[in-house]
Amino acid sequence: MRRALIVIDVQESFRARPQWDRIANPEIAEPVNRLVRLARDSGDLVVWVLHTEPGSGDVFDPEKGHVRLLEELEQPLPGEPVLHKTSHNAFTTTNLQQRLTGAGVGELWVCGIRTEQCVETTARVGSDLGYEVVFVADATTTDPIGDLSAEAITERTLAVLRDRFARIATVDELAAAHA
């Protein structure tokens, strides 16, 4: 079975928001870069996903110039798709499923920004579509919502995904398993 790494919304739009100073892991590029290198070394497909809100006038509006990968990220290689989505999950408003099917992918590793939002939603939809999903916990990040800390949000996300929608793993665990 072929595998794909889906890198979700690790983009400058989030750094341009005032909440960035509250993000749980502002160094999110480091674990994501490790995953990207691991996926490439294993011959896996790497898919980059960016969230856009055209015409919104905010940091997710492509006209503002922030809808691009964080500058410290490994950049896409030729042949690695860069998809632009307008929904919370990476499937609904893109051709991700068609690309994965065409490439014979059966397992997804998911990572990115907003652990409980776009990354979790993509994991759930991926699972519902029949993919084996690995949620790479330490390669996601989020910020607090209301009275909930980023840590509490992440803990809740891992609890509801574990053994239902995804296997939970860390970058180190995946690297050790694929060494």
mmCIF file of C-alpha atoms in Angstrom:
data_model
loop_
_atom_site.group_PDB
_atom_site.id
_atom_site.type_symbol
_atom_site.label_atom_id
_atom_site.label_comp_id
_atom_site.label_asym_id
_atom_site.label_seq_id
_atom_site.Cartn_x
_atom_site.Cartn_y
_atom_site.Cartn_z
ATOM 1 C CA MET A 1 0.000 0.000 0.000
ATOM 2 C CA ARG A 2 1.309 3.432 -0.891
ATOM 3 C CA ARG A 3 1.404 6.226 1.689
ATOM 4 C CA ALA A 4 0.940 9.996 1.475
ATOM 5 C CA LEU A 5 1.885 12.756 3.877
ATOM 6 C CA ILE A 6 -0.714 15.531 3.915
ATOM 7 C CA VAL A 7 0.724 18.829 5.207
ATOM 8 C CA ILE A 8 -2.274 20.971 6.140
ATOM 9 C CA ASP A 9 -2.264 24.774 6.437
ATOM 10 C CA VAL A 10 1.321 25.252 7.640
ATOM 11 C CA GLN A 11 1.164 28.708 6.137
ATOM 12 C CA GLU A 12 2.099 32.309 6.713
ATOM 13 C CA SER A 13 -1.579 33.250 7.120
ATOM 14 C CA PHE A 14 -1.466 31.942 10.692
ATOM 15 C CA ARG A 15 1.735 33.808 11.524
ATOM 16 C CA ALA A 16 0.096 37.004 10.234
ATOM 17 C CA ARG A 17 -2.750 36.668 12.762
ATOM 18 C CA PRO A 18 -2.538 38.305 16.198
ATOM 19 C CA GLN A 19 -3.133 34.875 17.817
ATOM 20 C CA TRP A 20 0.242 33.582 16.548
ATOM 21 C CA ASP A 21 1.893 34.640 19.813
ATOM 22 C CA ARG A 22 -0.441 32.168 21.586
ATOM 23 C CA ILE A 23 0.202 29.215 19.275
ATOM 24 C CA ALA A 24 1.330 26.126 21.178
ATOM 25 C CA ASN A 25 4.280 25.378 18.895
ATOM 26 C CA PRO A 26 5.559 28.337 16.866
ATOM 27 C CA GLU A 27 8.381 26.042 15.681
ATOM 28 C CA ILE A 28 5.890 23.733 13.915
ATOM 29 C CA ALA A 29 8.044 23.760 10.769
ATOM 30 C CA GLU A 30 10.739 21.632 12.454
ATOM 31 C CA PRO A 31 8.657 18.465 13.064
ATOM 32 C CA VAL A 32 6.846 18.952 9.753
ATOM 33 C CA ASN A 33 10.178 19.189 7.930
ATOM 34 C CA ARG A 34 11.299 15.960 9.611
ATOM 35 C CA LEU A 35 8.120 14.254 8.394
ATOM 36 C CA VAL A 36 8.570 15.616 4.883
ATOM 37 C CA ARG A 37 12.130 14.274 4.734
ATOM 38 C CA LEU A 38 10.977 10.914 6.123
ATOM 39 C CA ALA A 39 8.157 10.684 3.568
ATOM 40 C CA ARG A 40 10.412 11.632 0.678
ATOM 41 C CA ASP A 41 13.117 9.179 1.793
ATOM 42 C CA SER A 42 10.443 6.443 1.877
ATOM 43 C CA GLY A 43 9.190 7.315 -1.595
ATOM 44 C CA ASP A 44 5.843 8.532 -0.261
ATOM 45 C CA LEU A 45 3.702 11.160 -1.911
ATOM 46 C CA VAL A 46 3.845 14.567 -0.167
ATOM 47 C CA VAL A 47 0.765 16.760 -0.615
ATOM 48 C CA TRP A 48 0.758 20.388 0.511
ATOM 49 C CA VAL A 49 -2.571 22.009 1.384
ATOM 50 C CA LEU A 50 -3.180 25.721 1.907
ATOM 51 C CA HIS A 51 -6.377 27.275 3.266
ATOM 52 C CA THR A 52 -7.790 30.161 1.256
ATOM 53 C CA GLU A 53 -10.740 32.483 1.686
ATOM 54 C CA PRO A 54 -10.832 34.476 -1.564
ATOM 55 C CA GLY A 55 -12.468 37.884 -1.261
ATOM 56 C CA SER A 56 -12.489 37.820 2.558
ATOM 57 C CA GLY A 57 -9.964 40.628 2.927
ATOM 58 C CA ASP A 58 -8.286 38.801 5.814
ATOM 59 C CA VAL A 59 -5.000 36.875 6.095
ATOM 60 C CA PHE A 60 -6.503 33.897 4.228
ATOM 61 C CA ASP A 61 -7.390 36.028 1.203
ATOM 62 C CA PRO A 62 -4.806 35.193 -1.475
ATOM 63 C CA GLU A 63 -4.737 38.876 -2.452
ATOM 64 C CA LYS A 64 -3.093 39.693 0.911
ATOM 65 C CA GLY A 65 -0.033 37.546 0.120
ATOM 66 C CA HIS A 66 -0.029 35.335 3.227
ATOM 67 C CA VAL A 67 -1.432 32.177 1.616
ATOM 68 C CA ARG A 68 1.933 30.493 1.185
ATOM 69 C CA LEU A 69 3.920 27.899 3.112
ATOM 70 C CA LEU A 70 5.874 29.046 6.164
ATOM 71 C CA GLU A 71 9.202 30.216 4.810
ATOM 72 C CA GLU A 72 11.225 27.815 6.991
ATOM 73 C CA LEU A 73 9.414 24.773 5.611
ATOM 74 C CA GLU A 74 10.929 22.430 3.086
ATOM 75 C CA GLN A 75 9.447 23.614 -0.179
ATOM 76 C CA PRO A 76 7.463 21.388 -2.544
ATOM 77 C CA LEU A 77 9.465 19.393 -5.050
ATOM 78 C CA PRO A 78 8.346 19.067 -8.660
ATOM 79 C CA GLY A 79 5.457 16.619 -8.761
ATOM 80 C CA GLU A 80 4.323 17.309 -5.177
ATOM 81 C CA PRO A 81 0.827 18.767 -5.392
ATOM 82 C CA VAL A 82 0.017 22.086 -3.720
ATOM 83 C CA LEU A 83 -3.740 22.246 -3.219
ATOM 84 C CA HIS A 84 -5.825 25.240 -2.187
ATOM 85 C CA LYS A 85 -8.909 24.491 -0.101
ATOM 86 C CA THR A 86 -11.797 26.638 1.066
ATOM 87 C CA SER A 87 -13.289 24.126 3.519
ATOM 88 C CA HIS A 88 -12.031 22.827 6.849
ATOM 89 C CA ASN A 89 -10.985 19.443 5.471
ATOM 90 C CA ALA A 90 -8.525 18.886 2.651
ATOM 91 C CA PHE A 91 -10.933 16.755 0.592
ATOM 92 C CA THR A 92 -14.212 18.606 0.015
ATOM 93 C CA THR A 93 -13.028 21.552 -2.112
ATOM 94 C CA THR A 94 -9.961 19.963 -3.736
ATOM 95 C CA ASN A 95 -9.166 16.983 -5.948
ATOM 96 C CA LEU A 96 -7.169 15.335 -3.131
ATOM 97 C CA GLN A 97 -9.155 12.087 -3.160
ATOM 98 C CA GLN A 98 -8.752 11.703 -6.925
ATOM 99 C CA ARG A 99 -4.999 12.309 -6.657
ATOM 100 C CA LEU A 100 -4.638 9.787 -3.832
ATOM 101 C CA THR A 101 -6.700 7.180 -5.675
ATOM 102 C CA GLY A 102 -4.686 7.725 -8.851
ATOM 103 C CA ALA A 103 -1.453 7.243 -6.911
ATOM 104 C CA GLY A 104 -2.720 4.070 -5.219
ATOM 105 C CA VAL A 105 -2.529 5.602 -1.738
ATOM 106 C CA GLY A 106 -4.153 3.708 1.116
ATOM 107 C CA GLU A 107 -2.482 5.276 4.167
ATOM 108 C CA LEU A 108 -2.361 8.937 5.145
ATOM 109 C CA TRP A 109 -0.091 10.701 7.585
ATOM 110 C CA VAL A 110 -1.675 14.042 8.542
ATOM 111 C CA CYS A 111 -0.054 17.041 10.201
ATOM 112 C CA GLY A 112 -0.466 20.804 10.268
ATOM 113 C CA ILE A 113 -1.944 23.850 11.890
ATOM 114 C CA ARG A 114 -5.142 23.889 13.912
ATOM 115 C CA THR A 115 -4.966 20.445 15.442
ATOM 116 C CA GLU A 116 -8.688 20.364 16.238
ATOM 117 C CA GLN A 117 -9.942 22.004 13.114
ATOM 118 C CA CYS A 118 -8.497 21.331 9.657
ATOM 119 C CA VAL A 119 -6.112 18.541 10.659
ATOM 120 C CA GLU A 120 -8.692 16.650 12.723
ATOM 121 C CA THR A 121 -11.419 17.170 10.130
ATOM 122 C CA THR A 122 -9.165 15.884 7.356
ATOM 123 C CA ALA A 123 -8.294 12.830 9.464
ATOM 124 C CA ARG A 124 -11.982 12.084 10.078
ATOM 125 C CA VAL A 125 -12.971 12.477 6.429
ATOM 126 C CA GLY A 126 -9.959 10.439 5.321
ATOM 127 C CA SER A 127 -10.974 7.654 7.669
ATOM 128 C CA ASP A 128 -14.559 7.763 6.422
ATOM 129 C CA LEU A 129 -13.236 7.451 2.851
ATOM 130 C CA GLY A 130 -11.425 4.268 3.805
ATOM 131 C CA TYR A 131 -7.852 5.449 4.298
ATOM 132 C CA GLU A 132 -5.724 4.218 7.158
ATOM 133 C CA VAL A 133 -4.949 7.494 8.922
ATOM 134 C CA VAL A 134 -1.982 8.309 11.145
ATOM 135 C CA PHE A 135 -2.409 11.562 13.061
ATOM 136 C CA VAL A 136 1.097 12.866 13.809
ATOM 137 C CA ALA A 137 0.413 14.604 17.111
ATOM 138 C CA ASP A 138 3.669 16.511 17.588
ATOM 139 C CA ALA A 139 3.558 17.810 14.010
ATOM 140 C CA THR A 140 0.321 19.696 14.676
ATOM 141 C CA THR A 141 -0.305 22.835 16.653
ATOM 142 C CA THR A 142 -3.142 25.113 17.663
ATOM 143 C CA ASP A 143 -3.918 28.065 19.884
ATOM 144 C CA PRO A 144 -6.259 28.364 22.875
ATOM 145 C CA ILE A 145 -9.988 28.781 22.326
ATOM 146 C CA GLY A 146 -11.890 30.568 25.056
ATOM 147 C CA ASP A 147 -11.034 28.932 28.377
ATOM 148 C CA LEU A 148 -9.482 25.875 26.717
ATOM 149 C CA SER A 149 -5.703 25.767 26.501
ATOM 150 C CA ALA A 150 -4.006 24.545 23.346
ATOM 151 C CA GLU A 151 -2.858 21.520 25.345
ATOM 152 C CA ALA A 152 -6.432 20.687 26.423
ATOM 153 C CA ILE A 153 -7.666 21.041 22.848
ATOM 154 C CA THR A 154 -4.920 18.741 21.585
ATOM 155 C CA GLU A 155 -5.597 16.191 24.348
ATOM 156 C CA ARG A 156 -9.289 16.130 23.439
ATOM 157 C CA THR A 157 -8.519 15.771 19.732
ATOM 158 C CA LEU A 158 -6.193 12.834 20.311
ATOM 159 C CA ALA A 159 -8.737 11.174 22.597
ATOM 160 C CA VAL A 160 -11.591 11.347 20.075
ATOM 161 C CA LEU A 161 -9.473 10.292 17.088
ATOM 162 C CA ARG A 162 -7.532 7.456 18.760
ATOM 163 C CA ASP A 163 -8.714 4.016 17.658
ATOM 164 C CA ARG A 164 -11.781 5.475 15.977
ATOM 165 C CA PHE A 165 -10.519 7.583 13.098
ATOM 166 C CA ALA A 166 -6.738 7.394 13.339
ATOM 167 C CA ARG A 167 -3.693 5.862 14.880
ATOM 168 C CA ILE A 168 -1.866 8.478 16.950
ATOM 169 C CA ALA A 169 1.897 8.708 16.463
ATOM 170 C CA THR A 170 4.843 11.048 16.948
ATOM 171 C CA VAL A 171 7.498 11.958 14.417
ATOM 172 C CA ASP A 172 10.078 9.960 16.433
ATOM 173 C CA GLU A 173 7.839 6.872 16.439
ATOM 174 C CA LEU A 174 7.343 7.046 12.685
ATOM 175 C CA ALA A 175 11.045 7.640 12.073
ATOM 176 C CA ALA A 176 11.978 4.630 14.252
ATOM 177 C CA ALA A 177 9.451 2.402 12.475
ATOM 178 C CA HIS A 178 10.780 3.398 9.054
ATOM 179 C CA ALA A 179 14.499 3.375 9.820
#
